[in-house]
Short mmCIF file of C-alpha atoms in Angstrom, two decimals:
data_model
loop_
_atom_site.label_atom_id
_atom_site.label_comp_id
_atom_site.label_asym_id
_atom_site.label_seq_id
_atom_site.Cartn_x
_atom_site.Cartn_y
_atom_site.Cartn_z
CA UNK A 1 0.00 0.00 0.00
CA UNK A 2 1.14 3.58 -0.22
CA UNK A 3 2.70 5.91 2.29
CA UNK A 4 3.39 9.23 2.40
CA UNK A 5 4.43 11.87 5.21
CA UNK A 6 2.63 14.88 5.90
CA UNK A 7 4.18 17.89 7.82
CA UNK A 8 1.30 20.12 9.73
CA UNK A 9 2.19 23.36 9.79
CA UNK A 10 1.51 25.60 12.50
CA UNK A 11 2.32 28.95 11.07
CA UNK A 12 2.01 32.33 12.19
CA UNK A 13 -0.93 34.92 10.70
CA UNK A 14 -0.28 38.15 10.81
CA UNK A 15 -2.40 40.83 9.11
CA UNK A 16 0.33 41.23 6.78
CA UNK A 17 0.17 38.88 3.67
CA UNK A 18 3.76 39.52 2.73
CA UNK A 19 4.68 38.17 6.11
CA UNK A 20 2.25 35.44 5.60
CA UNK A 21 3.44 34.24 2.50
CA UNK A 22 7.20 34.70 3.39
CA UNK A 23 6.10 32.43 6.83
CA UNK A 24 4.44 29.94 4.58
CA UNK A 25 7.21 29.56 2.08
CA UNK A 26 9.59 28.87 5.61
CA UNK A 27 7.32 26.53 6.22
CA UNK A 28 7.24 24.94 2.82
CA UNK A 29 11.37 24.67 2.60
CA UNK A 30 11.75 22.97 6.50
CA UNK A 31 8.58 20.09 5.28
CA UNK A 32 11.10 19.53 2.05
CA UNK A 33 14.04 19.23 4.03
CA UNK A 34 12.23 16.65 6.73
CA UNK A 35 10.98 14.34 4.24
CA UNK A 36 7.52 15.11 3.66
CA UNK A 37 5.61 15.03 0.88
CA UNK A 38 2.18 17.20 1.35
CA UNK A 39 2.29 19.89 3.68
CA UNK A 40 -1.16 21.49 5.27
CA UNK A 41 -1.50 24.93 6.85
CA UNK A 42 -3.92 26.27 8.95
CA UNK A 43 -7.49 28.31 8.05
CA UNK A 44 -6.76 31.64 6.72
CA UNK A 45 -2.96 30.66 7.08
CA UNK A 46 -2.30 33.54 3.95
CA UNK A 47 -4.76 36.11 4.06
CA UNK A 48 -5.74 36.46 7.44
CA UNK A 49 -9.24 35.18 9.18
CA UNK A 50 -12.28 37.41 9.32
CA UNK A 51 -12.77 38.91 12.66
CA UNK A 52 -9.07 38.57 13.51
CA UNK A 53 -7.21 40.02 10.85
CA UNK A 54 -9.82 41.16 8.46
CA UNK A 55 -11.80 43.29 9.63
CA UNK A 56 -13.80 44.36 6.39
CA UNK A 57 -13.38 43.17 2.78
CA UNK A 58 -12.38 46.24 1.61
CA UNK A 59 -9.84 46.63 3.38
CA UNK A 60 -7.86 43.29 1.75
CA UNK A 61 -4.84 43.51 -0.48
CA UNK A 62 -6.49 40.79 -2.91
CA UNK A 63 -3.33 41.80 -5.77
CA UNK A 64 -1.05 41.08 -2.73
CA UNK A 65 -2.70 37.68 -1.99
CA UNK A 66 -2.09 36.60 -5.84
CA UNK A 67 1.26 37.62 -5.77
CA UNK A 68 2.18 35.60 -2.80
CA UNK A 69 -0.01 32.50 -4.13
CA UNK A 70 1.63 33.20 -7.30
CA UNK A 71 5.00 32.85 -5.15
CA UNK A 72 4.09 30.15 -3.15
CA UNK A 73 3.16 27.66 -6.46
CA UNK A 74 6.52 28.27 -8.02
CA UNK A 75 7.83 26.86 -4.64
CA UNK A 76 5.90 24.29 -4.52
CA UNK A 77 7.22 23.43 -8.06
CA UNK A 78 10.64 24.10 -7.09
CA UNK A 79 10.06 21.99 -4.46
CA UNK A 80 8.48 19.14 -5.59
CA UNK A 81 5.66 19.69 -2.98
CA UNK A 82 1.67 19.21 -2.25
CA UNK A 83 0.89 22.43 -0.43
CA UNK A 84 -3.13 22.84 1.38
CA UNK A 85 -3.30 26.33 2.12
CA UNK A 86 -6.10 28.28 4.03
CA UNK A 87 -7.01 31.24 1.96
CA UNK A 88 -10.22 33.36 1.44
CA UNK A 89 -11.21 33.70 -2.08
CA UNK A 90 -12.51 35.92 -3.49
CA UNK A 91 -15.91 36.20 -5.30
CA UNK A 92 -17.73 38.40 -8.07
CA UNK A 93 -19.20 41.40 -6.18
CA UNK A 94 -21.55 41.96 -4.61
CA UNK A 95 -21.14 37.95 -3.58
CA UNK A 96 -18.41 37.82 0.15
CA UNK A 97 -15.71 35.66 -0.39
CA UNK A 98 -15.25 31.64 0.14
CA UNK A 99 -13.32 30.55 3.34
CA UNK A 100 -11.23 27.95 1.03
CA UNK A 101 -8.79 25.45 0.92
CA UNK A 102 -5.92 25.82 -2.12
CA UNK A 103 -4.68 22.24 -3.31
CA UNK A 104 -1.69 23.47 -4.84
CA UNK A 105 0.30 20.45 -6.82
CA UNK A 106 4.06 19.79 -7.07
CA UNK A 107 3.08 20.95 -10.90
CA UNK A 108 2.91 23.97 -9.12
CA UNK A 109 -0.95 24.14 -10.01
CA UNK A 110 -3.96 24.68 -8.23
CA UNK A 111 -5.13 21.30 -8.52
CA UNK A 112 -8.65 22.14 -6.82
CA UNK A 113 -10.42 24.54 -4.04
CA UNK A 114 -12.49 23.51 -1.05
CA UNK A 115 -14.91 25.90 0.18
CA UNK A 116 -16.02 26.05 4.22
CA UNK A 117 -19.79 24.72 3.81
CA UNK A 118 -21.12 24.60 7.18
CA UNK A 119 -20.13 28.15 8.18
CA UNK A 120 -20.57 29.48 11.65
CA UNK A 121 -23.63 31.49 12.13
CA UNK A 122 -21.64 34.93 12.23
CA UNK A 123 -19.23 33.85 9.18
CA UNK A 124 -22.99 33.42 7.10
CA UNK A 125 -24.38 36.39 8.31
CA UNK A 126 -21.51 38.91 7.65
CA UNK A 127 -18.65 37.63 6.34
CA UNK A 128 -18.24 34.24 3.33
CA UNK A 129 -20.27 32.41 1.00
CA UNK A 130 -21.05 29.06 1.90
CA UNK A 131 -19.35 26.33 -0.30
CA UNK A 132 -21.44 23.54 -1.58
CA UNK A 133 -19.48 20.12 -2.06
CA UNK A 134 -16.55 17.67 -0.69
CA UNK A 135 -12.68 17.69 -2.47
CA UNK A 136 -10.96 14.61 -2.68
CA UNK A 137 -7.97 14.99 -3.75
CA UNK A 138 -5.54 11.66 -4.83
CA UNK A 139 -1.94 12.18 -3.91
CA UNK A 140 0.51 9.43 -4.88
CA UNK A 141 -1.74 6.52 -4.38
CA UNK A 142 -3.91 8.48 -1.54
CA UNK A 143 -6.72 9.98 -1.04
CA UNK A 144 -7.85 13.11 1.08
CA UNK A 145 -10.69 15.01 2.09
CA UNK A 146 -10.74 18.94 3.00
CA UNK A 147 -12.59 20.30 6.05
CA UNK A 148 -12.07 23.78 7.59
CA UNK A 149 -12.50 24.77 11.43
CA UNK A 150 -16.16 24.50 13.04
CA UNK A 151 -17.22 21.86 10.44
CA UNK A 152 -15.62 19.49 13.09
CA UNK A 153 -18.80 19.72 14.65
CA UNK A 154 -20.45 17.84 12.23
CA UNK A 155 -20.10 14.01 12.07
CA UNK A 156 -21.68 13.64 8.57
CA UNK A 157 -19.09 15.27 7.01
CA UNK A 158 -16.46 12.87 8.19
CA UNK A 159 -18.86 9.87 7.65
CA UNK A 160 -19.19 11.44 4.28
CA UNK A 161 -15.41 11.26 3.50
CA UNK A 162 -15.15 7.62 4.82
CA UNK A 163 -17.70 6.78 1.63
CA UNK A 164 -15.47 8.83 -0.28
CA UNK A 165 -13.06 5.98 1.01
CA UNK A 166 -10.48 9.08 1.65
CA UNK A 167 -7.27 7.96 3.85
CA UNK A 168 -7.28 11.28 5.65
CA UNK A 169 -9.33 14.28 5.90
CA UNK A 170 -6.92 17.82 6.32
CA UNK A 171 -8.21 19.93 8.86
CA UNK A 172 -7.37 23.42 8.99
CA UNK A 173 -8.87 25.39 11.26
CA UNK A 174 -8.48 28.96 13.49
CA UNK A 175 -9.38 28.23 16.94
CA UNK A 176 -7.70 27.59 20.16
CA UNK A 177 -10.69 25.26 21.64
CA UNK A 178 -9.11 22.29 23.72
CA UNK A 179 -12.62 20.33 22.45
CA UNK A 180 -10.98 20.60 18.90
CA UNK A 181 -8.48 18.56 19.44
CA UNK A 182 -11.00 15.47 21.23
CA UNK A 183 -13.12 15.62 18.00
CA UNK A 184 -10.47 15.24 15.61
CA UNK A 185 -9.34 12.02 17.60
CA UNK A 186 -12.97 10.55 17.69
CA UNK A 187 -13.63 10.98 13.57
CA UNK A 188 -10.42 9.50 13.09
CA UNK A 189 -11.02 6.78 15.39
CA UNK A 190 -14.61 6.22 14.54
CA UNK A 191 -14.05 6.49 10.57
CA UNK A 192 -10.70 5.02 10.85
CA UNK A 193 -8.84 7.40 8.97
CA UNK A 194 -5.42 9.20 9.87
CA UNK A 195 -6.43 13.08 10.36
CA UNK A 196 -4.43 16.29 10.58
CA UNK A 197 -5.50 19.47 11.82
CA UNK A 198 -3.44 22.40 11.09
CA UNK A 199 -3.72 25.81 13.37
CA UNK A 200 -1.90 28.55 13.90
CA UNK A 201 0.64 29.47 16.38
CA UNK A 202 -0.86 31.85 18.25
CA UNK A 203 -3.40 29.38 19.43
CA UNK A 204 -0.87 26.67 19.98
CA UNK A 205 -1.20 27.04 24.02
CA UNK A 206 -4.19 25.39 23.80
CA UNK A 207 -4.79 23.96 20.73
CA UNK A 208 -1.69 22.84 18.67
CA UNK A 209 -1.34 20.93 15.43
CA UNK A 210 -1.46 17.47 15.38
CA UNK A 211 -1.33 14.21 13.03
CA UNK A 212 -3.93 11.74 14.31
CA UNK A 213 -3.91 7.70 13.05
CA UNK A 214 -6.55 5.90 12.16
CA UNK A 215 -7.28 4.39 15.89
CA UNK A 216 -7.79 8.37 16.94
CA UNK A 217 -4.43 8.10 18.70
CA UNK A 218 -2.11 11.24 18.37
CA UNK A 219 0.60 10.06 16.36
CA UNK A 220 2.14 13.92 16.81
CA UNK A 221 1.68 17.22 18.32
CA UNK A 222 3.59 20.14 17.83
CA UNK A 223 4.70 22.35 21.07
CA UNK A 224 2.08 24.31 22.98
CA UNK A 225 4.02 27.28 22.22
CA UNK A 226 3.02 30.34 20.48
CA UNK A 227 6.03 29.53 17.77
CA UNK A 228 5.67 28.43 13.61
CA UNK A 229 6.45 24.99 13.03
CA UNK A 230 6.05 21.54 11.23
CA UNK A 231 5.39 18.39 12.77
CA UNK A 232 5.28 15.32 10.88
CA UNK A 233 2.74 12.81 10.23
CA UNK A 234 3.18 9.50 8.35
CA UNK A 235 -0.02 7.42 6.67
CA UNK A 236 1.10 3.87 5.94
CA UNK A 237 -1.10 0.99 5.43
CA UNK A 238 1.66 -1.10 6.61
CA UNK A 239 1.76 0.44 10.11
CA UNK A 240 1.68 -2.78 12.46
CA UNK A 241 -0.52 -0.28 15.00
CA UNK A 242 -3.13 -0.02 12.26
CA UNK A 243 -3.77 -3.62 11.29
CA UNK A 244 -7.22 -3.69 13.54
CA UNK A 245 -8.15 -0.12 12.16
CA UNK A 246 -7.40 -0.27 8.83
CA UNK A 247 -8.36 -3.90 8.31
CA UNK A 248 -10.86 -5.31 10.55
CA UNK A 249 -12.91 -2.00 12.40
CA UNK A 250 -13.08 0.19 8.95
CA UNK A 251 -14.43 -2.56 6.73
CA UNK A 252 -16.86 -4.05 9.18
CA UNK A 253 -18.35 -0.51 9.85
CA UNK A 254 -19.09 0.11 6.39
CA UNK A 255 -21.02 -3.28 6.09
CA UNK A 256 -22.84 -2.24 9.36
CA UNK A 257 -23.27 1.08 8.07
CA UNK A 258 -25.15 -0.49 4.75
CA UNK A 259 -26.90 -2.85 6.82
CA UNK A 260 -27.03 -6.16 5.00
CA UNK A 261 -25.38 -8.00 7.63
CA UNK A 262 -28.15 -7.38 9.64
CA UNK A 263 -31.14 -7.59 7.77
CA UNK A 264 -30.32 -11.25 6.84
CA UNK A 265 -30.12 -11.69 10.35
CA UNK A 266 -33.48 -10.29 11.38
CA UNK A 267 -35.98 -12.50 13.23
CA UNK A 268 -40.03 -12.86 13.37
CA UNK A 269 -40.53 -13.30 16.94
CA UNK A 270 -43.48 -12.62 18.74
CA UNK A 271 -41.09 -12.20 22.16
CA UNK A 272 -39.28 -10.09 19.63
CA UNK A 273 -42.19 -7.93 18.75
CA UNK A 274 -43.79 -7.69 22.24
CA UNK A 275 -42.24 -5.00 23.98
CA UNK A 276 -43.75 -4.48 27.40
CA UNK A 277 -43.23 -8.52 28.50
CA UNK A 278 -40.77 -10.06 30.20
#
């Protein structure tokens, strides 16, 4: 089966997309030096998040954001690289911007976008465009699925990439919630895929990055420290601590998911039927 390693960055965002892109690129050149192969930054990781950074659309530098992504693809060909990048994109006016993830390819193409589709109730009401689909993206024999920030919330999505049959699901997300971090380990333990969820240093004291395996155990975590930084996460199907995940608890949920392994099962009982006797 394939492997891969995936560094999770946890970079800095600043309102400042020079600095952005110049702390992304950093990032970019320490994943290539340690081996990895994709690396995955956090919401927002280049413009800046709405409510933090931005604080109105008119006020963003969208040339400035092209010329860094412009910068950052002619890395990632340089470099031989996957790079997920948190970035709002923009829209046609009057339509707000998507809260998106950029699949840039070692082509040094945007391969695809993923758009934020369960927004929070603020982001809705003043600030993106909701997207409207999943992005699976196949990477050297693998496949992934995109989610952004409060859409860990929501079970069904993850469910929804396990019947994509995705091997991980990125996570990038702005938030410093400890509860975060105890989702992402229970849809990667109950959908049995690896996970990593990329945020940003300045809420690494209570929520840092991390590279979660397919049994929901942490496999890494970067520092708890307000400080940019990769940490490295490895999928492999050949991982001896995966064997039960991976090849008895994933396929035997899917068949109890559909159901047919029940309903041959099912009985006609009148003790069955009757409940209110003993």
């Amino acid at each position: 089966m394939a492997s891969l390693t995936v560094a999770t960055a946890q970079s800095l965002i600043t309102a400042n997309i020079a600095d952005n892109g110049q702390h992304i690129r950093q990032l970019m050149a320490d994943a290539k030096a340690a081996g990895a192969r994709l690396v995955h930054y956090p919401e927002a990781a280049l413009s800046g998040y709405a409510k933090a950074q931005i604080r109105n659309w008119s006020h963003v530098d969208w040339s400035a954001i092209e010329r860094e992504l412009s910068t950052i693809r002619a890395l990632a060909y340089e470099l031989e690289l996957w790079v997920v990048l948190g970035c709002s994109h923009r829209l046609t006016a009057p339509h707000r911007p998507h809260n998106s993830l950029y699949v840039i390819s070692p082509a040094g193409t945007i391969t695809t976008r993923y758009d934020k589709r369960l927004c929070s109730h603020t982001e809705i009401t003043d600030w993106y465009s909701p997207g409207t689909e999943p992005v699976v993206v196949d990477i050297d024999g693998l496949r992934f699925g995109c989610a952004l920030c409060i859409e860990i919330q929501f079970p069904e999505l993850f469910a929804e990439y396990a019947r994509l049959d995705v091997d991980c699901v990125l996570l990038s997300a702005y938030a410093e919630d400890p509860i975060f971090g105890i989702l992402a380990q229970a849809h990667a333990a109950t959908n049995n895929i690896w996970l990593s969820l990329a945020t940003p240093a300045q809420c690494a004291a209570a929520l840092p990055s991390r590279f979660i395996g397919p049994d929901g155990h942490i496999q890494a975590c970067a520092a708890g420290r307000a400080e940019p930084g990769i940490t490295l996460g490895r999928i492999d199907h050949d991982d001896a601590r995966y064997a039960i995940a991976l090849s008895k608890a994933r396929p035997w949920r899917q068949a109890a998911r559909q159901g047919d392994i029940y309903r041959d099962r099912f009985v006609i009982d009148p003790r069955s039927t009757d409940r209110q006797s003993i």
